[in-house]
mmCIF file of C-alpha atoms and ligand atoms in Angstrom:
data_model
loop_
_atom_site.group_PDB
_atom_site.id
_atom_site.type_symbol
_atom_site.label_atom_id
_atom_site.label_comp_id
_atom_site.label_asym_id
_atom_site.label_seq_id
_atom_site.Cartn_x
_atom_site.Cartn_y
_atom_site.Cartn_z
ATOM 1 C CA UNK A 656 50.269 1.940 -202.524
ATOM 2 C CA UNK A 657 49.214 3.486 -199.227
ATOM 3 C CA UNK A 658 49.527 2.683 -195.532
ATOM 4 C CA UNK A 659 45.985 2.475 -194.181
ATOM 5 C CA UNK A 660 44.542 2.264 -190.659
ATOM 6 C CA UNK A 661 41.148 0.514 -190.690
ATOM 7 C CA UNK A 662 38.945 0.793 -187.580
ATOM 8 C CA UNK A 663 35.774 -1.348 -187.319
ATOM 9 C CA UNK A 664 36.250 -4.824 -188.792
ATOM 10 C CA UNK A 665 32.662 -6.101 -188.604
ATOM 11 C CA UNK A 666 30.432 -7.701 -191.228
ATOM 12 C CA UNK A 667 31.322 -4.926 -193.669
ATOM 13 C CA UNK A 668 34.674 -3.598 -192.447
ATOM 14 C CA UNK A 669 36.524 -6.927 -192.475
ATOM 15 C CA UNK A 670 35.883 -7.807 -196.156
ATOM 16 C CA UNK A 671 36.539 -4.170 -197.123
ATOM 17 C CA UNK A 672 39.885 -4.175 -195.306
ATOM 18 C CA UNK A 673 40.773 -7.526 -196.910
ATOM 19 C CA UNK A 674 40.124 -6.037 -200.357
ATOM 20 C CA UNK A 675 42.532 -3.199 -199.528
ATOM 21 C CA UNK A 676 45.166 -5.818 -198.618
ATOM 22 C CA UNK A 677 44.472 -7.685 -201.889
ATOM 23 C CA UNK A 678 44.982 -4.425 -203.804
ATOM 24 C CA UNK A 679 48.482 -4.185 -202.321
ATOM 25 C CA UNK A 680 47.933 -1.596 -199.563
ATOM 26 C CA UNK A 681 49.561 -2.038 -196.142
ATOM 27 C CA UNK A 682 46.557 -2.321 -193.801
ATOM 28 C CA UNK A 683 46.646 -2.074 -190.014
ATOM 29 C CA UNK A 684 43.294 -2.899 -188.411
ATOM 30 C CA UNK A 685 41.588 -2.405 -185.075
ATOM 31 C CA UNK A 686 38.286 -3.721 -183.688
ATOM 32 C CA UNK A 687 36.909 -4.418 -180.214
ATOM 33 C CA UNK A 688 36.660 -8.081 -181.272
ATOM 34 C CA UNK A 689 39.939 -9.994 -181.362
ATOM 35 C CA UNK A 690 38.354 -12.637 -183.632
ATOM 36 C CA UNK A 691 37.742 -9.977 -186.274
ATOM 37 C CA UNK A 692 41.299 -8.656 -185.940
ATOM 38 C CA UNK A 693 42.721 -12.169 -186.229
ATOM 39 C CA UNK A 694 40.690 -12.721 -189.393
ATOM 40 C CA UNK A 695 42.355 -9.624 -190.911
ATOM 41 C CA UNK A 696 45.775 -10.870 -189.812
ATOM 42 C CA UNK A 697 45.093 -14.255 -191.451
ATOM 43 C CA UNK A 698 44.395 -12.367 -194.683
ATOM 44 C CA UNK A 699 47.679 -10.458 -194.678
ATOM 45 C CA UNK A 700 46.865 -7.385 -192.575
ATOM 46 C CA UNK A 701 48.421 -6.160 -189.332
ATOM 47 C CA UNK A 702 46.740 -5.677 -185.976
ATOM 48 C CA UNK A 703 46.875 -2.552 -183.786
ATOM 49 C CA UNK A 704 46.554 -2.495 -180.001
ATOM 50 C CA UNK A 705 44.112 0.425 -179.977
ATOM 51 C CA UNK A 706 42.227 2.778 -182.292
ATOM 52 C CA UNK A 707 44.827 5.470 -181.587
ATOM 53 C CA UNK A 708 47.697 3.126 -182.539
ATOM 54 C CA UNK A 709 45.800 2.158 -185.667
ATOM 55 C CA UNK A 710 45.522 5.797 -186.777
ATOM 56 C CA UNK A 711 49.125 6.721 -186.001
ATOM 57 C CA UNK A 712 51.653 7.110 -188.830
ATOM 58 C CA UNK A 713 49.379 6.063 -191.696
ATOM 59 C CA UNK A 714 48.446 7.975 -194.851
ATOM 60 C CA UNK A 715 44.749 7.099 -194.738
ATOM 61 C CA UNK A 716 42.319 6.157 -191.944
ATOM 62 C CA UNK A 717 39.110 4.301 -192.843
ATOM 63 C CA UNK A 718 36.368 3.803 -190.237
ATOM 64 C CA UNK A 719 33.432 1.374 -190.533
ATOM 65 C CA UNK A 720 31.674 1.649 -187.180
ATOM 66 C CA UNK A 721 28.087 0.920 -186.104
ATOM 67 C CA UNK A 722 26.638 4.429 -185.629
ATOM 68 C CA UNK A 723 27.196 8.141 -184.891
ATOM 69 C CA UNK A 724 28.143 7.825 -181.181
ATOM 70 C CA UNK A 725 30.978 5.371 -181.986
ATOM 71 C CA UNK A 726 32.229 7.557 -184.832
ATOM 72 C CA UNK A 727 32.188 10.650 -182.623
ATOM 73 C CA UNK A 728 33.991 8.828 -179.801
ATOM 74 C CA UNK A 729 36.642 7.116 -181.932
ATOM 75 C CA UNK A 730 37.487 10.320 -183.862
ATOM 76 C CA UNK A 731 37.301 12.534 -180.735
ATOM 77 C CA UNK A 732 39.266 10.295 -178.386
ATOM 78 C CA UNK A 733 41.675 8.490 -180.696
ATOM 79 C CA UNK A 734 42.013 9.453 -184.332
ATOM 80 C CA UNK A 735 42.133 13.251 -184.297
ATOM 81 C CA UNK A 736 44.596 13.258 -181.419
ATOM 82 C CA UNK A 737 47.005 10.843 -183.082
ATOM 83 C CA UNK A 738 47.013 11.112 -186.873
ATOM 84 C CA UNK A 739 49.958 12.549 -188.722
ATOM 85 C CA UNK A 740 49.650 15.801 -190.671
ATOM 86 C CA UNK A 741 48.124 15.227 -194.104
ATOM 87 C CA UNK A 742 46.349 11.964 -193.209
ATOM 88 C CA UNK A 743 43.160 11.516 -195.233
ATOM 89 C CA UNK A 744 40.132 10.502 -193.111
ATOM 90 C CA UNK A 745 37.370 8.375 -194.669
ATOM 91 C CA UNK A 746 34.295 7.447 -192.626
ATOM 92 C CA UNK A 747 32.271 4.688 -194.330
ATOM 93 C CA UNK A 748 29.817 4.144 -191.428
ATOM 94 C CA UNK A 749 26.159 5.085 -191.852
ATOM 95 C CA UNK A 750 25.517 7.953 -189.417
ATOM 96 C CA UNK A 751 23.430 11.128 -189.149
ATOM 97 C CA UNK A 752 24.279 14.108 -191.319
ATOM 98 C CA UNK A 753 24.846 16.441 -188.332
ATOM 99 C CA UNK A 754 27.460 14.161 -186.706
ATOM 100 C CA UNK A 755 29.196 13.649 -190.064
ATOM 101 C CA UNK A 756 29.485 17.433 -190.484
ATOM 102 C CA UNK A 757 30.531 17.969 -186.866
ATOM 103 C CA UNK A 758 33.383 15.434 -187.009
ATOM 104 C CA UNK A 759 34.527 16.675 -190.444
ATOM 105 C CA UNK A 760 34.536 20.204 -188.967
ATOM 106 C CA UNK A 761 36.748 19.061 -186.073
ATOM 107 C CA UNK A 762 39.098 17.425 -188.569
ATOM 108 C CA UNK A 763 39.200 20.627 -190.662
ATOM 109 C CA UNK A 764 40.140 22.631 -187.541
ATOM 110 C CA UNK A 765 43.238 20.431 -187.349
ATOM 111 C CA UNK A 766 43.941 20.947 -191.053
ATOM 112 C CA UNK A 767 42.826 17.413 -191.960
ATOM 113 C CA UNK A 768 40.666 16.399 -194.914
ATOM 114 C CA UNK A 769 37.736 14.130 -194.120
ATOM 115 C CA UNK A 770 34.977 12.647 -196.275
ATOM 116 C CA UNK A 771 31.772 10.834 -195.372
ATOM 117 C CA UNK A 772 31.675 7.809 -197.684
ATOM 118 C CA UNK A 773 28.843 5.478 -196.653
ATOM 119 C CA UNK A 774 28.255 2.435 -198.804
ATOM 120 C CA UNK A 775 25.544 0.370 -200.401
ATOM 121 C CA UNK A 776 25.799 -3.213 -201.630
ATOM 122 C CA UNK A 777 25.730 -5.251 -198.424
ATOM 123 C CA UNK A 778 28.220 -7.883 -197.323
ATOM 124 C CA UNK A 779 28.146 -9.537 -200.755
ATOM 125 C CA UNK A 780 29.229 -6.230 -202.324
ATOM 126 C CA UNK A 781 31.848 -5.751 -199.605
ATOM 127 C CA UNK A 782 33.305 -9.211 -200.300
ATOM 128 C CA UNK A 783 33.206 -8.821 -204.078
ATOM 129 C CA UNK A 784 34.626 -5.275 -203.993
ATOM 130 C CA UNK A 785 31.582 -3.939 -205.823
ATOM 131 C CA UNK A 786 30.225 -1.474 -203.255
ATOM 132 C CA UNK A 787 28.692 1.862 -204.172
ATOM 133 C CA UNK A 788 30.273 4.798 -202.295
ATOM 134 C CA UNK A 789 28.397 8.080 -201.798
ATOM 135 C CA UNK A 790 30.980 10.690 -200.960
ATOM 136 C CA UNK A 791 30.425 13.994 -199.180
ATOM 137 C CA UNK A 792 33.428 16.322 -199.038
ATOM 138 C CA UNK A 793 35.713 18.500 -201.130
ATOM 139 C CA UNK A 794 36.649 17.595 -204.694
ATOM 140 C CA UNK A 795 40.309 17.469 -203.680
ATOM 141 C CA UNK A 796 39.609 14.943 -200.884
ATOM 142 C CA UNK A 797 37.409 12.948 -203.257
ATOM 143 C CA UNK A 798 40.230 12.687 -205.825
ATOM 144 C CA UNK A 799 42.660 11.560 -203.114
ATOM 145 C CA UNK A 800 40.208 8.972 -201.787
ATOM 146 C CA UNK A 801 39.166 7.557 -205.160
ATOM 147 C CA UNK A 802 42.022 5.049 -205.671
ATOM 148 C CA UNK A 803 41.453 3.727 -202.142
ATOM 149 C CA UNK A 804 37.698 3.434 -202.603
ATOM 150 C CA UNK A 805 38.178 1.765 -206.008
ATOM 151 C CA UNK A 806 39.817 -1.197 -204.262
ATOM 152 C CA UNK A 807 36.542 -1.753 -202.356
ATOM 153 C CA UNK A 808 33.845 -0.568 -204.744
ATOM 154 C CA UNK A 809 32.726 -0.139 -208.301
ATOM 155 C CA UNK A 810 30.520 2.953 -208.272
ATOM 156 C CA UNK A 811 31.965 6.010 -206.552
ATOM 157 C CA UNK A 812 29.925 9.208 -206.629
ATOM 158 C CA UNK A 813 30.785 12.648 -205.229
ATOM 159 C CA UNK A 814 27.434 13.815 -203.823
ATOM 160 C CA UNK A 815 28.493 17.321 -202.737
ATOM 161 C CA UNK A 816 29.768 18.919 -199.540
ATOM 162 C CA UNK A 817 30.369 17.188 -196.232
ATOM 163 C CA UNK A 818 27.286 15.282 -195.015
ATOM 164 C CA UNK A 819 25.663 14.797 -198.428
ATOM 165 C CA UNK A 820 27.029 11.234 -198.672
ATOM 166 C CA UNK A 821 25.053 10.441 -195.512
ATOM 167 C CA UNK A 822 21.996 12.218 -196.935
ATOM 168 C CA UNK A 823 22.176 9.917 -199.995
ATOM 169 C CA UNK A 824 22.602 6.884 -197.762
ATOM 170 C CA UNK A 825 19.555 7.552 -195.551
ATOM 171 C CA UNK A 826 17.394 8.155 -198.646
ATOM 172 C CA UNK A 827 18.695 4.913 -200.208
ATOM 173 C CA UNK A 828 18.130 2.806 -197.095
ATOM 174 C CA UNK A 829 14.620 4.152 -196.577
ATOM 175 C CA UNK A 830 13.889 2.906 -200.130
ATOM 176 C CA UNK A 831 15.526 -0.440 -199.308
ATOM 177 C CA UNK A 832 13.435 -0.956 -196.149
ATOM 178 C CA UNK A 833 10.215 -0.099 -197.971
ATOM 179 C CA UNK A 834 11.184 -2.338 -200.924
ATOM 180 C CA UNK A 835 12.076 -5.249 -198.617
ATOM 181 C CA UNK A 836 8.787 -5.014 -196.721
ATOM 182 C CA UNK A 837 7.001 -4.952 -200.100
ATOM 183 C CA UNK A 838 8.831 -8.140 -201.166
ATOM 184 C CA UNK A 839 7.995 -9.825 -197.851
ATOM 185 C CA UNK A 840 4.299 -8.919 -198.066
ATOM 186 C CA UNK A 841 4.016 -10.089 -201.685
ATOM 187 C CA UNK A 842 5.902 -13.381 -201.229
ATOM 188 C CA UNK A 843 4.035 -14.193 -197.978
ATOM 189 C CA UNK A 844 0.739 -13.491 -199.747
ATOM 190 C CA UNK A 845 1.783 -15.659 -202.726
ATOM 191 C CA UNK A 846 2.400 -18.576 -200.349
ATOM 192 C CA UNK A 847 -1.097 -18.155 -198.877
ATOM 193 C CA UNK A 848 -2.620 -17.914 -202.372
ATOM 194 C CA UNK A 849 -1.024 -21.265 -203.287
ATOM 195 C CA UNK A 850 1.324 -19.672 -205.837
ATOM 196 C CA UNK A 851 4.777 -21.261 -206.194
ATOM 197 C CA UNK A 852 7.205 -18.553 -204.983
ATOM 198 C CA UNK A 853 9.781 -19.683 -207.593
ATOM 199 C CA UNK A 854 7.215 -18.848 -210.279
ATOM 200 C CA UNK A 855 6.519 -15.442 -208.733
ATOM 201 C CA UNK A 856 10.277 -14.810 -208.612
ATOM 202 C CA UNK A 857 10.756 -15.847 -212.264
ATOM 203 C CA UNK A 858 8.040 -13.404 -213.294
ATOM 204 C CA UNK A 859 8.644 -10.418 -211.012
ATOM 205 C CA UNK A 860 12.460 -10.521 -211.346
ATOM 206 C CA UNK A 861 11.832 -9.612 -214.999
ATOM 207 C CA UNK A 862 8.789 -7.390 -214.410
ATOM 208 C CA UNK A 863 7.824 -4.110 -212.802
ATOM 209 C CA UNK A 864 7.943 -5.544 -209.255
ATOM 210 C CA UNK A 865 11.710 -6.115 -209.557
ATOM 211 C CA UNK A 866 14.104 -4.629 -206.979
ATOM 212 C CA UNK A 867 17.518 -5.300 -205.398
ATOM 213 C CA UNK A 868 15.637 -6.605 -202.342
ATOM 214 C CA UNK A 869 14.282 -9.347 -204.602
ATOM 215 C CA UNK A 870 17.023 -10.200 -207.079
ATOM 216 C CA UNK A 871 20.023 -9.974 -204.717
ATOM 217 C CA UNK A 872 18.456 -10.454 -201.301
ATOM 218 C CA UNK A 873 15.221 -12.388 -201.713
ATOM 219 C CA UNK A 874 13.605 -13.011 -198.288
ATOM 220 C CA UNK A 875 12.386 -16.445 -199.447
ATOM 221 C CA UNK A 876 15.201 -19.030 -199.315
ATOM 222 C CA UNK A 877 16.327 -21.048 -202.316
ATOM 223 C CA UNK A 878 15.766 -18.364 -204.973
ATOM 224 C CA UNK A 879 18.918 -16.180 -204.798
ATOM 225 C CA UNK A 880 22.240 -17.644 -203.703
ATOM 226 C CA UNK A 881 23.511 -14.423 -202.069
ATOM 227 C CA UNK A 882 20.450 -13.946 -199.828
ATOM 228 C CA UNK A 883 20.629 -14.145 -196.020
ATOM 229 C CA UNK A 884 17.389 -16.186 -196.120
ATOM 230 C CA UNK A 885 19.553 -19.130 -197.260
ATOM 231 C CA UNK A 886 21.667 -18.875 -194.095
ATOM 232 C CA UNK A 887 18.860 -18.877 -191.526
ATOM 233 C CA UNK A 888 18.800 -15.037 -191.677
ATOM 234 C CA UNK A 889 22.292 -14.671 -190.201
ATOM 235 C CA UNK A 890 23.317 -11.052 -191.032
ATOM 236 C CA UNK A 891 24.269 -9.663 -193.591
ATOM 237 C CA UNK A 892 22.637 -6.494 -192.464
ATOM 238 C CA UNK A 893 21.024 -6.791 -189.063
ATOM 239 C CA UNK A 894 17.499 -5.647 -188.225
ATOM 240 C CA UNK A 895 19.030 -3.414 -185.524
ATOM 241 C CA UNK A 896 21.129 -1.633 -188.198
ATOM 242 C CA UNK A 897 18.089 -1.159 -190.419
ATOM 243 C CA UNK A 898 16.115 0.215 -187.476
ATOM 244 C CA UNK A 899 18.974 2.653 -186.814
ATOM 245 C CA UNK A 900 18.955 3.793 -190.452
ATOM 246 C CA UNK A 901 15.172 4.275 -190.480
ATOM 247 C CA UNK A 902 15.530 6.398 -187.341
ATOM 248 C CA UNK A 903 18.120 8.490 -189.204
ATOM 249 C CA UNK A 904 15.867 8.879 -192.257
ATOM 250 C CA UNK A 905 12.833 9.864 -190.158
ATOM 251 C CA UNK A 906 14.922 12.365 -188.167
ATOM 252 C CA UNK A 907 16.199 13.831 -191.429
ATOM 253 C CA UNK A 908 12.655 13.971 -192.850
ATOM 254 C CA UNK A 909 11.424 15.791 -189.750
ATOM 255 C CA UNK A 910 14.233 18.343 -189.899
ATOM 256 C CA UNK A 911 13.397 19.346 -193.481
ATOM 257 C CA UNK A 912 9.606 18.764 -193.281
ATOM 258 C CA UNK A 913 9.649 15.971 -195.913
ATOM 259 C CA UNK A 914 6.576 13.715 -196.060
ATOM 260 C CA UNK A 915 7.647 10.062 -195.589
ATOM 261 C CA UNK A 916 4.567 8.075 -194.500
ATOM 262 C CA UNK A 917 5.926 4.737 -195.785
ATOM 263 C CA UNK A 918 9.296 5.466 -194.163
ATOM 264 C CA UNK A 919 7.452 6.026 -190.874
ATOM 265 C CA UNK A 920 5.523 2.753 -191.287
ATOM 266 C CA UNK A 921 8.730 0.854 -192.127
ATOM 267 C CA UNK A 922 10.341 2.262 -188.955
ATOM 268 C CA UNK A 923 7.379 1.038 -186.879
ATOM 269 C CA UNK A 924 7.494 -2.458 -188.429
ATOM 270 C CA UNK A 925 11.255 -2.806 -187.861
ATOM 271 C CA UNK A 926 10.861 -1.500 -184.282
ATOM 272 C CA UNK A 927 8.242 -4.235 -183.634
ATOM 273 C CA UNK A 928 10.531 -6.847 -185.213
ATOM 274 C CA UNK A 929 13.536 -5.785 -183.102
ATOM 275 C CA UNK A 930 11.419 -5.547 -179.932
ATOM 276 C CA UNK A 931 10.398 -9.173 -180.456
ATOM 277 C CA UNK A 932 14.031 -10.211 -179.951
ATOM 278 C CA UNK A 933 15.278 -10.040 -183.554
ATOM 279 C CA UNK A 934 17.928 -7.287 -183.296
ATOM 280 C CA UNK A 935 20.655 -9.648 -184.519
ATOM 281 C CA UNK A 936 18.554 -11.317 -187.212
ATOM 282 C CA UNK A 937 19.102 -10.198 -190.800
ATOM 283 C CA UNK A 938 16.649 -7.436 -191.767
ATOM 284 C CA UNK A 939 15.102 -9.635 -194.489
ATOM 285 C CA UNK A 940 13.985 -11.995 -191.667
ATOM 286 C CA UNK A 941 11.094 -9.567 -191.134
ATOM 287 C CA UNK A 942 9.248 -11.858 -193.599
ATOM 288 C CA UNK A 943 8.709 -14.248 -190.661
ATOM 289 C CA UNK A 944 6.893 -11.542 -188.674
ATOM 290 C CA UNK A 945 4.881 -10.531 -191.728
ATOM 291 C CA UNK A 946 3.890 -14.185 -192.311
ATOM 292 C CA UNK A 947 2.854 -14.358 -188.664
ATOM 293 C CA UNK A 948 5.282 -17.228 -188.028
ATOM 294 C CA UNK A 949 5.775 -18.598 -184.503
ATOM 295 C CA UNK A 950 8.066 -16.572 -182.258
ATOM 296 C CA UNK A 951 8.822 -13.767 -184.682
HETATM 297 P P1 NAD B 613 29.006 -4.716 -187.411
HETATM 298 O O1 NAD B 613 28.299 -4.546 -186.114
HETATM 299 O O2 NAD B 613 29.135 -6.062 -188.019
HETATM 300 O O3 NAD B 613 30.482 -4.076 -187.324
HETATM 301 C C1 NAD B 613 30.843 -2.965 -186.548
HETATM 302 C C2 NAD B 613 32.188 -3.284 -185.932
HETATM 303 O O4 NAD B 613 32.648 -2.125 -185.232
HETATM 304 C C3 NAD B 613 32.124 -4.426 -184.915
HETATM 305 O O5 NAD B 613 33.048 -5.433 -185.283
HETATM 306 C C4 NAD B 613 32.496 -3.761 -183.592
HETATM 307 O O6 NAD B 613 33.234 -4.593 -182.729
HETATM 308 C C5 NAD B 613 33.308 -2.574 -184.074
HETATM 309 N N1 NAD B 613 33.371 -1.474 -183.102
HETATM 310 C C6 NAD B 613 32.360 -0.908 -182.415
HETATM 311 N N2 NAD B 613 32.828 0.080 -181.640
HETATM 312 C C7 NAD B 613 34.170 0.131 -181.850
HETATM 313 C C8 NAD B 613 35.219 0.937 -181.344
HETATM 314 N N3 NAD B 613 35.002 1.892 -180.438
HETATM 315 N N4 NAD B 613 36.476 0.708 -181.788
HETATM 316 C C9 NAD B 613 36.726 -0.261 -182.708
HETATM 317 N N5 NAD B 613 35.772 -1.068 -183.219
HETATM 318 C C10 NAD B 613 34.510 -0.867 -182.796
HETATM 319 O O7 NAD B 613 28.275 -3.708 -188.425
HETATM 320 P P2 NAD B 613 28.354 -3.721 -190.033
HETATM 321 O O8 NAD B 613 27.202 -4.479 -190.564
HETATM 322 O O9 NAD B 613 29.749 -4.020 -190.457
HETATM 323 O O10 NAD B 613 28.013 -2.175 -190.291
HETATM 324 C C11 NAD B 613 28.970 -1.137 -190.106
HETATM 325 C C12 NAD B 613 28.385 0.152 -190.669
HETATM 326 O O11 NAD B 613 28.089 -0.044 -192.065
HETATM 327 C C13 NAD B 613 27.051 0.565 -190.027
HETATM 328 O O12 NAD B 613 27.019 1.954 -189.904
HETATM 329 C C14 NAD B 613 26.010 0.050 -191.007
HETATM 330 O O13 NAD B 613 24.811 0.792 -190.945
HETATM 331 C C15 NAD B 613 26.741 0.246 -192.332
HETATM 332 N N6 NAD B 613 26.317 -0.638 -193.436
HETATM 333 C C16 NAD B 613 26.135 -1.982 -193.233
HETATM 334 C C17 NAD B 613 25.750 -2.779 -194.304
HETATM 335 C C18 NAD B 613 25.527 -4.272 -194.140
HETATM 336 O O14 NAD B 613 24.978 -4.898 -195.069
HETATM 337 N N7 NAD B 613 25.937 -4.887 -193.039
HETATM 338 C C19 NAD B 613 25.568 -2.216 -195.572
HETATM 339 C C20 NAD B 613 25.803 -0.863 -195.748
HETATM 340 C C21 NAD B 613 26.182 -0.076 -194.672
#
């Protein structure tokens, strides 16, 4: 079992860190929120006074931070200055490919192995330990990381060199956003057509319209237990995070001249939704804007 420093104990990081504790690892956590740190402590973890303290004298550091700027700052100011020789660095945040490669390059200059290992599966997957990890980095680092990642996920794929895990993640989340908007449009239209949404679900969940956005995260409440729609659209995965990811996928598309017209449209729709005051609403709450409901 390993000693692990875990930085970023939010909607995803906290249940991931708790699964590491359950697997028998010694986990020391740090977050800007003391409530989140206390929740880890209540589940058998330890608390650090700073990100630097969290990264000191551990075998593995895992980060699960909001976006590229936080990852760059926490690695630049705290982790790389403090970690012991041989510490394995695993960044699970969703960030841009260039920042992932830049930070991994800085780690390599210090002789440290680092992988980008963003995840898919949402908070339900994080709690159940069934996340999918897309790993960019060397084969040697991947083999070292695997037993750690297995305590938090079920599907663990080496995607290639540094940054390719993030490339997989932005492609995946562009699909997710487009799929979710498709679900929202179809279910909102069904309501207006006088079709029982439970009937539509029973049919499409077994037909060609099926997707994860429907069967695990249905935007209509009462159809899928795990969906944020059953909790008043409390995230889950916030609209602000989805907007960030669509920005990353459109930036990536521009850099390589890929045609992503639906990705561009999804970005615009999520920007409108966030601009209307829904940054902290779950991303599936966009169904309310698509329905044309009240304040959304
Ligand atoms: P979150 O906002 O709930 O958690 C981020 C945490 O990082 C917060 O608790 C915050 O206090 C902490 N933090 C920010 N800056 C910090 C710093 N300098 N030092 C220490 N802690 C700091 O976000 P989340 O939903 O857990 O998402 C985290 C990452 O995972 C994002 O990159 C997101 O895109 C990705 N992701 C989220 C989901 C999901 O369903 N929520 C799914 C897959 C991937």
